[in-house]
Amino acid sequence: MDADTAAGIQPGEASGALSVLRPTGVEPGVLIHPTAGRRLATERWLLATLPPPLRDQARWEWQQYRVAMLPLGGLFSAVRIPECLLAPLSTSTESGGLDEFLAEALDGGPVICDPRFSRYYMLVPAGMPATLHQMAEAWRALDVGCLGSGSYLGVPRLDAVNRDPGLASYWSVPMGSTAVLCTPLTVARLIAAGRHCVEAEPDA
């Protein structure tokens, strides 16, 4: 599933599954692990991109398909960068080496990888600077794009942090906390560095 494909779920089709996934109350005195609480808060923040009637459906999609389609341009947007533009920047040849590189280069800013189409999506604030849009337009031939209002992105559930044999999208760099996003300037520098490496290759 990529940004242009959504799972078709008709209203009421999975009412039983939805009732199971609805949060239950916590009894007084029951401790919640900080990591679990942070994940729940982040999940709720992501779901806030949808109107309330559609949030249960997105939870069901996470449960069944590992990925839910969320609208961009409200709480966050995304910058799409092809893997071929990022791979030359990582010196590691090990599996997951590029993910580790991106985590360091983007200071932990969240990144989604769609391995089926070899694309990475850096999550950035909804209001991207005009300069970043201009750069993306200039590099459209390299499949770089700024996705905002009117676009949807396949967002993995928060525990999907490893490549799946079925090529489902996953968090290349997990979202650690609510509303913590990539810095647009850092993303722009990453694109510039990747383009420089690609253009410097003998066969480019």
Coordinates of N, CA and C in Angstrom, one line a residue:
M1 N 0.9 -1.2 0.0 CA 0.0 0.0 0.0 C 0.9 1.2 0.0
D2 N 0.6 2.2 -0.9 CA 1.4 3.4 -0.9 C 0.5 4.6 -0.7
A3 N 1.0 5.8 -1.0 CA 0.2 7.0 -0.7 C -1.0 7.1 -1.7
D4 N -1.0 6.4 -2.7 CA -2.1 6.5 -3.7 C -3.1 5.4 -3.5
T5 N -3.0 4.5 -2.5 CA -3.8 3.3 -2.4 C -4.4 3.3 -1.0
A6 N -5.7 3.1 -0.9 CA -6.3 3.0 0.4 C -7.1 1.7 0.5
A7 N -7.2 1.1 1.7 CA -8.0 -0.1 1.9 C -9.4 0.3 1.9
G8 N -10.2 -0.3 1.1 CA -11.7 0.0 1.0 C -12.4 -0.7 2.1
I9 N -12.9 0.1 3.1 CA -13.7 -0.5 4.2 C -15.0 0.2 4.2
Q10 N -16.1 -0.5 4.1 CA -17.4 0.1 4.1 C -17.8 0.4 5.5
P11 N -18.6 1.4 5.8 CA -19.1 1.7 7.2 C -19.9 0.5 7.7
G12 N -19.5 0.1 8.9 CA -20.2 -1.0 9.6 C -19.7 -2.3 9.2
E13 N -18.7 -2.4 8.2 CA -18.2 -3.7 7.8 C -17.5 -4.4 8.8
A14 N -16.8 -3.7 9.7 CA -16.0 -4.3 10.7 C -16.4 -3.8 12.1
S15 N -17.7 -3.7 12.4 CA -18.1 -3.2 13.7 C -17.6 -4.0 14.8
G16 N -17.5 -5.4 14.7 CA -17.0 -6.2 15.7 C -15.6 -5.9 16.0
A17 N -14.8 -5.8 15.0 CA -13.3 -5.5 15.2 C -13.2 -4.1 15.8
L18 N -14.0 -3.1 15.4 CA -13.8 -1.8 15.9 C -14.2 -1.8 17.4
S19 N -15.1 -2.5 17.8 CA -15.5 -2.5 19.3 C -14.4 -3.1 20.1
V20 N -13.6 -4.0 19.5 CA -12.5 -4.6 20.3 C -11.4 -3.6 20.4
L21 N -11.2 -2.7 19.4 CA -10.1 -1.8 19.3 C -10.3 -0.5 20.1
R22 N -11.6 -0.3 20.5 CA -11.8 1.0 21.2 C -11.2 0.9 22.6
P23 N -10.5 2.1 23.0 CA -9.8 2.1 24.3 C -10.8 1.8 25.4
T24 N -10.2 1.1 26.4 CA -11.0 0.9 27.6 C -10.5 1.7 28.8
G25 N -11.3 1.9 29.8 CA -10.9 2.8 30.9 C -9.8 2.1 31.7
V26 N -9.1 2.9 32.4 CA -8.0 2.4 33.3 C -8.4 2.6 34.7
E27 N -8.4 1.5 35.5 CA -8.8 1.6 36.9 C -7.8 2.5 37.7
P28 N -8.3 3.2 38.7 CA -7.5 4.1 39.5 C -6.4 3.2 40.2
G29 N -5.2 3.7 40.2 CA -4.1 3.0 40.8 C -3.3 2.1 39.9
V30 N -3.8 1.9 38.6 CA -3.1 1.1 37.7 C -2.0 1.9 37.0
L31 N -0.8 1.4 37.0 CA 0.3 2.2 36.4 C 0.4 1.9 34.9
I32 N 0.7 2.9 34.2 CA 0.9 2.8 32.7 C 2.3 3.1 32.4
H33 N 3.0 2.2 31.7 CA 4.4 2.3 31.4 C 4.6 3.6 30.6
P34 N 5.6 4.4 30.9 CA 5.8 5.7 30.2 C 5.9 5.5 28.7
T35 N 6.5 4.4 28.2 CA 6.6 4.2 26.8 C 5.3 4.0 26.1
A36 N 4.4 3.2 26.8 CA 3.1 2.9 26.3 C 2.2 4.1 26.3
G37 N 2.4 5.0 27.3 CA 1.6 6.2 27.4 C 2.0 7.2 26.3
R38 N 3.4 7.2 26.0 CA 3.9 8.1 24.9 C 3.4 7.6 23.6
R39 N 3.4 6.3 23.4 CA 2.9 5.7 22.1 C 1.4 6.0 22.0
L40 N 0.6 5.9 23.0 CA -0.8 6.1 22.9 C -1.1 7.6 22.6
A41 N -0.3 8.5 23.2 CA -0.5 9.9 22.9 C -0.1 10.2 21.5
T42 N 1.0 9.6 21.0 CA 1.4 9.8 19.6 C 0.3 9.3 18.6
E43 N -0.2 8.1 18.9 CA -1.2 7.5 18.1 C -2.5 8.4 18.0
R44 N -2.9 9.0 19.2 CA -4.0 9.9 19.2 C -3.7 11.1 18.4
W45 N -2.5 11.6 18.4 CA -2.1 12.8 17.7 C -2.2 12.5 16.2
L46 N -1.7 11.4 15.7 CA -1.8 11.0 14.3 C -3.2 10.9 13.9
L47 N -4.1 10.3 14.7 CA -5.5 10.1 14.4 C -6.2 11.4 14.4
A48 N -5.7 12.4 15.0 CA -6.4 13.7 15.1 C -6.4 14.4 13.7
T49 N -5.7 13.8 12.7 CA -5.8 14.3 11.3 C -7.1 14.0 10.7
L50 N -7.8 13.0 11.3 CA -9.1 12.6 10.7 C -10.3 13.1 11.6
P51 N -11.4 13.2 11.0 CA -12.6 13.5 11.8 C -12.9 12.4 12.7
P52 N -13.5 12.6 13.8 CA -13.8 11.5 14.8 C -14.5 10.3 14.2
P53 N -15.4 10.4 13.3 CA -16.1 9.2 12.8 C -15.1 8.2 12.1
L54 N -14.0 8.7 11.6 CA -13.1 7.9 10.8 C -11.9 7.3 11.6
R55 N -11.8 7.7 12.9 CA -10.6 7.3 13.6 C -10.6 5.8 14.0
D56 N -11.8 5.3 14.3 CA -11.9 3.9 14.6 C -11.5 3.0 13.3
Q57 N -11.9 3.6 12.2 CA -11.6 2.9 10.9 C -10.1 2.8 10.7
A58 N -9.4 3.9 11.0 CA -8.0 4.0 10.8 C -7.3 3.0 11.8
R59 N -7.8 2.9 13.0 CA -7.3 1.9 14.0 C -7.4 0.5 13.5
W60 N -8.6 0.2 12.9 CA -8.8 -1.1 12.3 C -7.9 -1.4 11.2
E61 N -7.6 -0.4 10.3 CA -6.6 -0.5 9.2 C -5.2 -0.8 9.8
W62 N -4.9 -0.2 10.8 CA -3.6 -0.5 11.5 C -3.5 -1.9 11.9
Q63 N -4.6 -2.4 12.5 CA -4.7 -3.7 13.1 C -4.6 -4.8 12.0
Q64 N -5.4 -4.5 10.9 CA -5.5 -5.5 9.8 C -4.4 -5.4 8.8
Y65 N -4.0 -4.2 8.4 CA -3.1 -4.0 7.3 C -1.8 -3.4 7.6
R66 N -1.6 -3.0 8.9 CA -0.4 -2.4 9.4 C -0.2 -1.0 9.0
V67 N -1.0 -0.5 8.0 CA -0.9 0.9 7.5 C -2.3 1.5 7.4
A68 N -2.4 2.7 7.7 CA -3.7 3.5 7.6 C -3.4 4.7 6.7
M69 N -4.4 5.1 5.9 CA -4.2 6.3 5.1 C -4.7 7.5 5.9
L70 N -3.7 8.5 6.1 CA -4.0 9.7 6.8 C -3.8 10.9 5.9
P71 N -4.7 11.9 6.1 CA -4.5 13.1 5.3 C -3.4 14.0 5.7
L72 N -2.7 14.6 4.8 CA -1.6 15.5 5.1 C -2.1 17.0 5.0
G73 N -1.2 17.9 5.5 CA -1.5 19.3 5.4 C -2.2 19.9 6.6
G74 N -2.7 19.0 7.5 CA -3.3 19.6 8.7 C -2.4 19.7 9.9
L75 N -2.0 18.6 10.4 CA -1.0 18.6 11.5 C 0.4 18.4 11.0
F76 N 0.6 17.7 9.9 CA 1.9 17.6 9.3 C 1.8 17.3 7.8
S77 N 3.0 17.5 7.2 CA 3.1 17.2 5.7 C 4.2 16.2 5.6
A78 N 4.6 16.0 4.3 CA 5.7 15.0 4.1 C 6.5 15.4 2.9
V79 N 7.8 15.1 2.9 CA 8.6 15.2 1.8 C 9.0 13.9 1.3
R80 N 8.7 13.6 0.0 CA 9.0 12.3 -0.6 C 10.4 12.3 -1.2
I81 N 11.2 11.4 -0.9 CA 12.6 11.3 -1.4 C 12.8 9.8 -1.8
P82 N 13.3 9.6 -3.1 CA 13.5 8.2 -3.5 C 14.8 7.6 -2.8
E83 N 14.8 6.3 -2.6 CA 15.9 5.7 -1.9 C 17.2 5.9 -2.7
C84 N 17.1 5.9 -4.0 CA 18.4 6.1 -4.8 C 19.1 7.4 -4.6
L85 N 18.3 8.4 -4.0 CA 18.9 9.7 -3.7 C 19.5 9.7 -2.3
L86 N 19.1 8.8 -1.5 CA 19.6 8.7 -0.1 C 20.6 7.7 0.1
A87 N 20.5 6.6 -0.6 CA 21.5 5.4 -0.4 C 22.9 5.8 -0.5
P88 N 23.3 6.7 -1.4 CA 24.8 7.0 -1.5 C 25.3 7.8 -0.3
L89 N 24.4 8.3 0.5 CA 24.8 9.1 1.7 C 25.2 8.2 2.9
S90 N 24.8 7.0 2.9 CA 25.1 6.1 4.0 C 26.3 5.2 3.6
T91 N 27.2 5.1 4.5 CA 28.4 4.3 4.2 C 28.2 2.9 4.7
S92 N 27.2 2.6 5.3 CA 26.9 1.3 5.8 C 26.3 0.4 4.7
T93 N 26.8 -0.8 4.6 CA 26.2 -1.8 3.7 C 25.3 -2.8 4.4
E94 N 25.2 -2.7 5.7 CA 24.4 -3.6 6.4 C 22.9 -3.3 6.3
S95 N 22.1 -4.3 6.5 CA 20.6 -4.1 6.5 C 20.2 -3.1 7.6
G96 N 19.5 -2.1 7.2 CA 19.1 -1.1 8.2 C 20.1 0.0 8.4
G97 N 21.1 -0.1 7.6 CA 22.2 1.0 7.7 C 21.6 2.4 7.3
L98 N 20.8 2.4 6.2 CA 20.2 3.7 5.8 C 19.3 4.2 6.9
D99 N 18.5 3.4 7.5 CA 17.6 3.8 8.6 C 18.4 4.5 9.7
E100 N 19.5 3.8 10.1 CA 20.4 4.4 11.2 C 20.9 5.7 10.7
F101 N 21.4 5.8 9.5 CA 21.9 7.1 9.0 C 20.9 8.2 9.0
L102 N 19.7 7.9 8.6 CA 18.6 8.9 8.6 C 18.3 9.4 10.0
A103 N 18.2 8.5 10.9 CA 17.9 8.8 12.3 C 19.0 9.8 12.8
E104 N 20.2 9.6 12.5 CA 21.3 10.5 12.9 C 21.2 11.8 12.2
A105 N 21.1 11.8 10.8 CA 21.1 13.0 10.0 C 19.9 13.9 10.3
L106 N 18.8 13.3 10.6 CA 17.6 14.1 10.9 C 17.3 14.3 12.4
D107 N 18.3 14.0 13.2 CA 18.1 14.2 14.6 C 16.9 13.5 15.2
G108 N 16.6 12.3 14.7 CA 15.5 11.6 15.2 C 14.1 12.0 14.6
G109 N 14.1 12.9 13.7 CA 12.8 13.2 13.0 C 12.2 12.0 12.3
P110 N 10.9 11.9 12.4 CA 10.2 10.7 11.9 C 10.3 10.5 10.4
V111 N 10.5 9.3 10.0 CA 10.6 8.9 8.5 C 9.9 7.6 8.3
I112 N 9.1 7.6 7.2 CA 8.4 6.4 6.8 C 9.0 5.9 5.5
C113 N 9.2 4.6 5.5 CA 9.8 4.0 4.3 C 8.7 3.1 3.6
D114 N 8.6 3.3 2.3 CA 7.7 2.5 1.5 C 8.6 1.6 0.6
P115 N 9.0 0.4 1.1 CA 10.0 -0.4 0.3 C 9.4 -0.9 -1.0
R116 N 8.1 -1.0 -1.1 CA 7.6 -1.5 -2.4 C 7.9 -0.5 -3.6
F117 N 8.0 0.8 -3.3 CA 8.3 1.8 -4.3 C 9.6 2.4 -4.0
S118 N 10.4 1.9 -3.1 CA 11.7 2.5 -2.8 C 11.7 4.0 -2.5
R119 N 10.8 4.4 -1.6 CA 10.6 5.8 -1.3 C 10.6 6.0 0.2
Y120 N 11.1 7.2 0.6 CA 11.1 7.6 2.0 C 10.3 8.9 2.1
Y121 N 9.6 9.0 3.2 CA 8.7 10.1 3.5 C 9.1 10.8 4.8
M122 N 9.7 11.9 4.7 CA 10.1 12.7 5.9 C 8.9 13.5 6.4
L123 N 8.5 13.3 7.6 CA 7.4 14.1 8.1 C 7.8 15.4 8.6
V124 N 7.2 16.5 8.1 CA 7.6 17.8 8.5 C 6.4 18.6 8.9
P125 N 6.6 19.8 9.5 CA 5.4 20.6 9.9 C 4.5 20.9 8.7
A126 N 3.2 21.1 8.9 CA 2.3 21.3 7.9 C 2.6 22.5 7.0
G127 N 3.1 23.6 7.6 CA 3.4 24.8 6.8 C 4.9 24.7 6.4
M128 N 5.2 24.1 5.3 CA 6.5 24.0 4.8 C 7.0 25.3 4.2
P129 N 8.2 25.7 4.4 CA 8.7 26.9 3.8 C 8.7 26.9 2.3
A130 N 8.4 28.1 1.6 CA 8.3 28.1 0.2 C 9.6 27.6 -0.5
T131 N 10.8 27.9 0.2 CA 12.0 27.4 -0.5 C 12.1 25.9 -0.6
L132 N 11.5 25.2 0.3 CA 11.5 23.7 0.2 C 10.6 23.3 -0.9
H133 N 9.4 24.0 -1.1 CA 8.6 23.7 -2.2 C 9.3 23.9 -3.6
Q134 N 10.1 25.1 -3.6 CA 10.8 25.4 -4.8 C 11.9 24.4 -5.1
M135 N 12.6 23.9 -4.1 CA 13.6 22.9 -4.3 C 12.9 21.6 -4.8
A136 N 11.8 21.2 -4.3 CA 11.1 20.0 -4.7 C 10.7 20.1 -6.2
E137 N 10.2 21.3 -6.5 CA 9.8 21.5 -7.9 C 11.0 21.4 -8.9
A138 N 12.1 22.0 -8.4 CA 13.3 21.9 -9.3 C 13.9 20.5 -9.4
W139 N 13.6 19.7 -8.4 CA 14.1 18.3 -8.4 C 13.0 17.3 -8.7
R140 N 11.9 17.7 -9.3 CA 10.8 16.8 -9.6 C 11.3 15.6 -10.4
A141 N 12.2 15.9 -11.3 CA 12.7 14.8 -12.2 C 13.4 13.7 -11.4
L142 N 13.8 14.0 -10.1 CA 14.4 13.0 -9.3 C 13.4 12.4 -8.4
D143 N 12.1 12.6 -8.6 CA 11.0 12.0 -7.8 C 10.9 12.6 -6.4
V144 N 11.5 13.8 -6.2 CA 11.3 14.5 -4.9 C 10.0 15.2 -5.0
G145 N 9.2 15.2 -3.9 CA 8.0 15.9 -3.9 C 7.6 16.3 -2.5
C146 N 6.9 17.5 -2.4 CA 6.3 18.0 -1.1 C 4.8 17.6 -1.1
L147 N 4.4 16.9 -0.2 CA 3.0 16.4 -0.1 C 2.3 17.1 1.1
G148 N 1.3 17.9 0.7 CA 0.6 18.6 1.8 C -0.9 18.5 1.6
S149 N -1.6 19.5 1.8 CA -3.1 19.5 1.7 C -3.6 18.9 0.4
G150 N -4.5 18.0 0.6 CA -5.1 17.3 -0.6 C -4.4 15.9 -0.9
S151 N -3.3 15.6 -0.1 CA -2.6 14.4 -0.3 C -2.8 13.5 0.9
Y152 N -2.7 12.2 0.7 CA -2.8 11.2 1.7 C -1.5 10.3 1.8
L153 N -1.2 9.9 2.9 CA 0.0 9.1 3.1 C -0.3 7.8 3.9
G154 N 0.3 6.7 3.4 CA 0.1 5.4 4.2 C 1.0 5.5 5.4
V155 N 0.4 5.6 6.6 CA 1.2 5.8 7.8 C 1.1 4.4 8.6
P156 N 2.3 3.8 8.9 CA 2.3 2.5 9.6 C 1.9 2.7 11.0
R157 N 1.4 1.6 11.6 CA 1.1 1.7 13.1 C 2.5 1.9 13.8
L158 N 2.5 2.4 15.0 CA 3.7 2.8 15.6 C 4.7 1.7 16.0
D159 N 4.2 0.4 16.0 CA 5.1 -0.6 16.3 C 5.7 -1.3 15.1
A160 N 5.4 -0.8 13.9 CA 5.9 -1.3 12.6 C 7.2 -0.5 12.4
V161 N 8.3 -1.0 12.9 CA 9.6 -0.4 12.9 C 10.7 -1.2 12.1
N162 N 10.3 -2.2 11.5 CA 11.2 -3.1 10.7 C 10.6 -3.4 9.3
R163 N 11.5 -3.7 8.4 CA 11.0 -4.0 7.1 C 10.2 -5.3 7.2
D164 N 9.1 -5.3 6.4 CA 8.2 -6.5 6.5 C 8.4 -7.3 5.2
P165 N 8.4 -8.6 5.3 CA 8.6 -9.4 4.0 C 7.6 -9.1 3.0
G166 N 6.4 -8.7 3.4 CA 5.3 -8.3 2.5 C 5.5 -6.9 1.9
L167 N 6.6 -6.3 2.2 CA 6.9 -4.9 1.7 C 5.9 -3.9 2.1
A168 N 5.4 -4.0 3.3 CA 4.5 -3.0 3.9 C 5.4 -1.8 4.3
S169 N 4.8 -0.6 4.3 CA 5.5 0.5 4.8 C 5.8 0.4 6.3
Y170 N 6.9 1.0 6.7 CA 7.3 0.9 8.1 C 8.0 2.2 8.5
W171 N 8.2 2.3 9.8 CA 8.9 3.6 10.3 C 10.4 3.3 10.2
S172 N 11.0 4.0 9.2 CA 12.5 3.9 9.1 C 13.1 4.6 10.3
V173 N 12.5 5.8 10.7 CA 12.9 6.4 11.9 C 11.6 6.6 12.7
P174 N 11.4 5.9 13.8 CA 10.1 6.0 14.5 C 9.8 7.3 15.1
M175 N 8.5 7.6 15.2 CA 8.1 8.9 15.8 C 8.2 8.7 17.3
G176 N 9.1 9.4 17.9 CA 9.4 9.2 19.3 C 8.3 9.8 20.3
S177 N 7.8 11.0 19.9 CA 6.9 11.7 20.7 C 5.9 12.5 19.9
T178 N 4.9 12.9 20.5 CA 3.8 13.7 19.8 C 4.4 14.9 19.2
A179 N 4.0 15.1 17.9 CA 4.3 16.4 17.2 C 5.8 16.6 17.0
V180 N 6.7 15.7 17.3 CA 8.1 15.8 17.0 C 8.3 15.5 15.5
L181 N 8.8 16.5 14.7 CA 8.9 16.3 13.2 C 10.2 16.6 12.7
C182 N 10.5 16.3 11.5 CA 11.8 16.7 10.9 C 11.8 18.2 10.6
T183 N 13.0 18.8 10.7 CA 13.2 20.2 10.4 C 13.3 20.4 8.9
P184 N 12.5 21.2 8.3 CA 12.5 21.4 6.8 C 13.9 21.7 6.3
L185 N 14.7 22.6 7.0 CA 16.0 22.9 6.5 C 16.9 21.7 6.5
T186 N 16.8 20.9 7.5 CA 17.7 19.6 7.5 C 17.3 18.7 6.4
V187 N 16.0 18.6 6.1 CA 15.5 17.8 5.0 C 16.1 18.3 3.7
A188 N 16.0 19.6 3.5 CA 16.5 20.3 2.3 C 18.0 20.0 2.1
R189 N 18.8 20.1 3.2 CA 20.2 19.8 3.1 C 20.5 18.4 2.7
L190 N 19.6 17.5 3.2 CA 19.8 16.0 2.9 C 19.5 15.8 1.4
I191 N 18.5 16.5 0.9 CA 18.2 16.3 -0.6 C 19.4 16.9 -1.4
A192 N 19.9 18.0 -1.0 CA 21.0 18.6 -1.7 C 22.2 17.7 -1.7
A193 N 22.5 17.1 -0.6 CA 23.7 16.2 -0.5 C 23.5 15.0 -1.3
G194 N 22.2 14.4 -1.3 CA 22.0 13.3 -2.1 C 22.1 13.6 -3.6
R195 N 21.6 14.7 -4.0 CA 21.7 15.1 -5.4 C 23.2 15.2 -5.8
H196 N 23.9 15.8 -5.0 CA 25.4 16.0 -5.2 C 26.1 14.7 -5.5
C197 N 25.7 13.7 -4.6 CA 26.4 12.4 -4.7 C 25.9 11.7 -6.0
V198 N 24.7 11.8 -6.3 CA 24.2 11.2 -7.6 C 24.8 11.8 -8.8
E199 N 24.9 13.1 -8.8 CA 25.5 13.8 -10.0 C 27.0 13.6 -10.1
A200 N 27.6 13.2 -9.0 CA 29.1 13.0 -9.0 C 29.4 11.6 -9.4
E201 N 28.4 10.7 -9.5 CA 28.7 9.3 -9.9 C 29.1 9.3 -11.4
P202 N 30.0 8.5 -11.7 CA 30.5 8.4 -13.1 C 29.4 8.1 -14.2
D203 N 28.5 7.3 -13.8 CA 27.4 6.9 -14.7 C 26.2 7.7 -14.6
A204 N 26.2 8.8 -13.8 CA 25.0 9.6 -13.6 C 24.7 10.4 -14.9

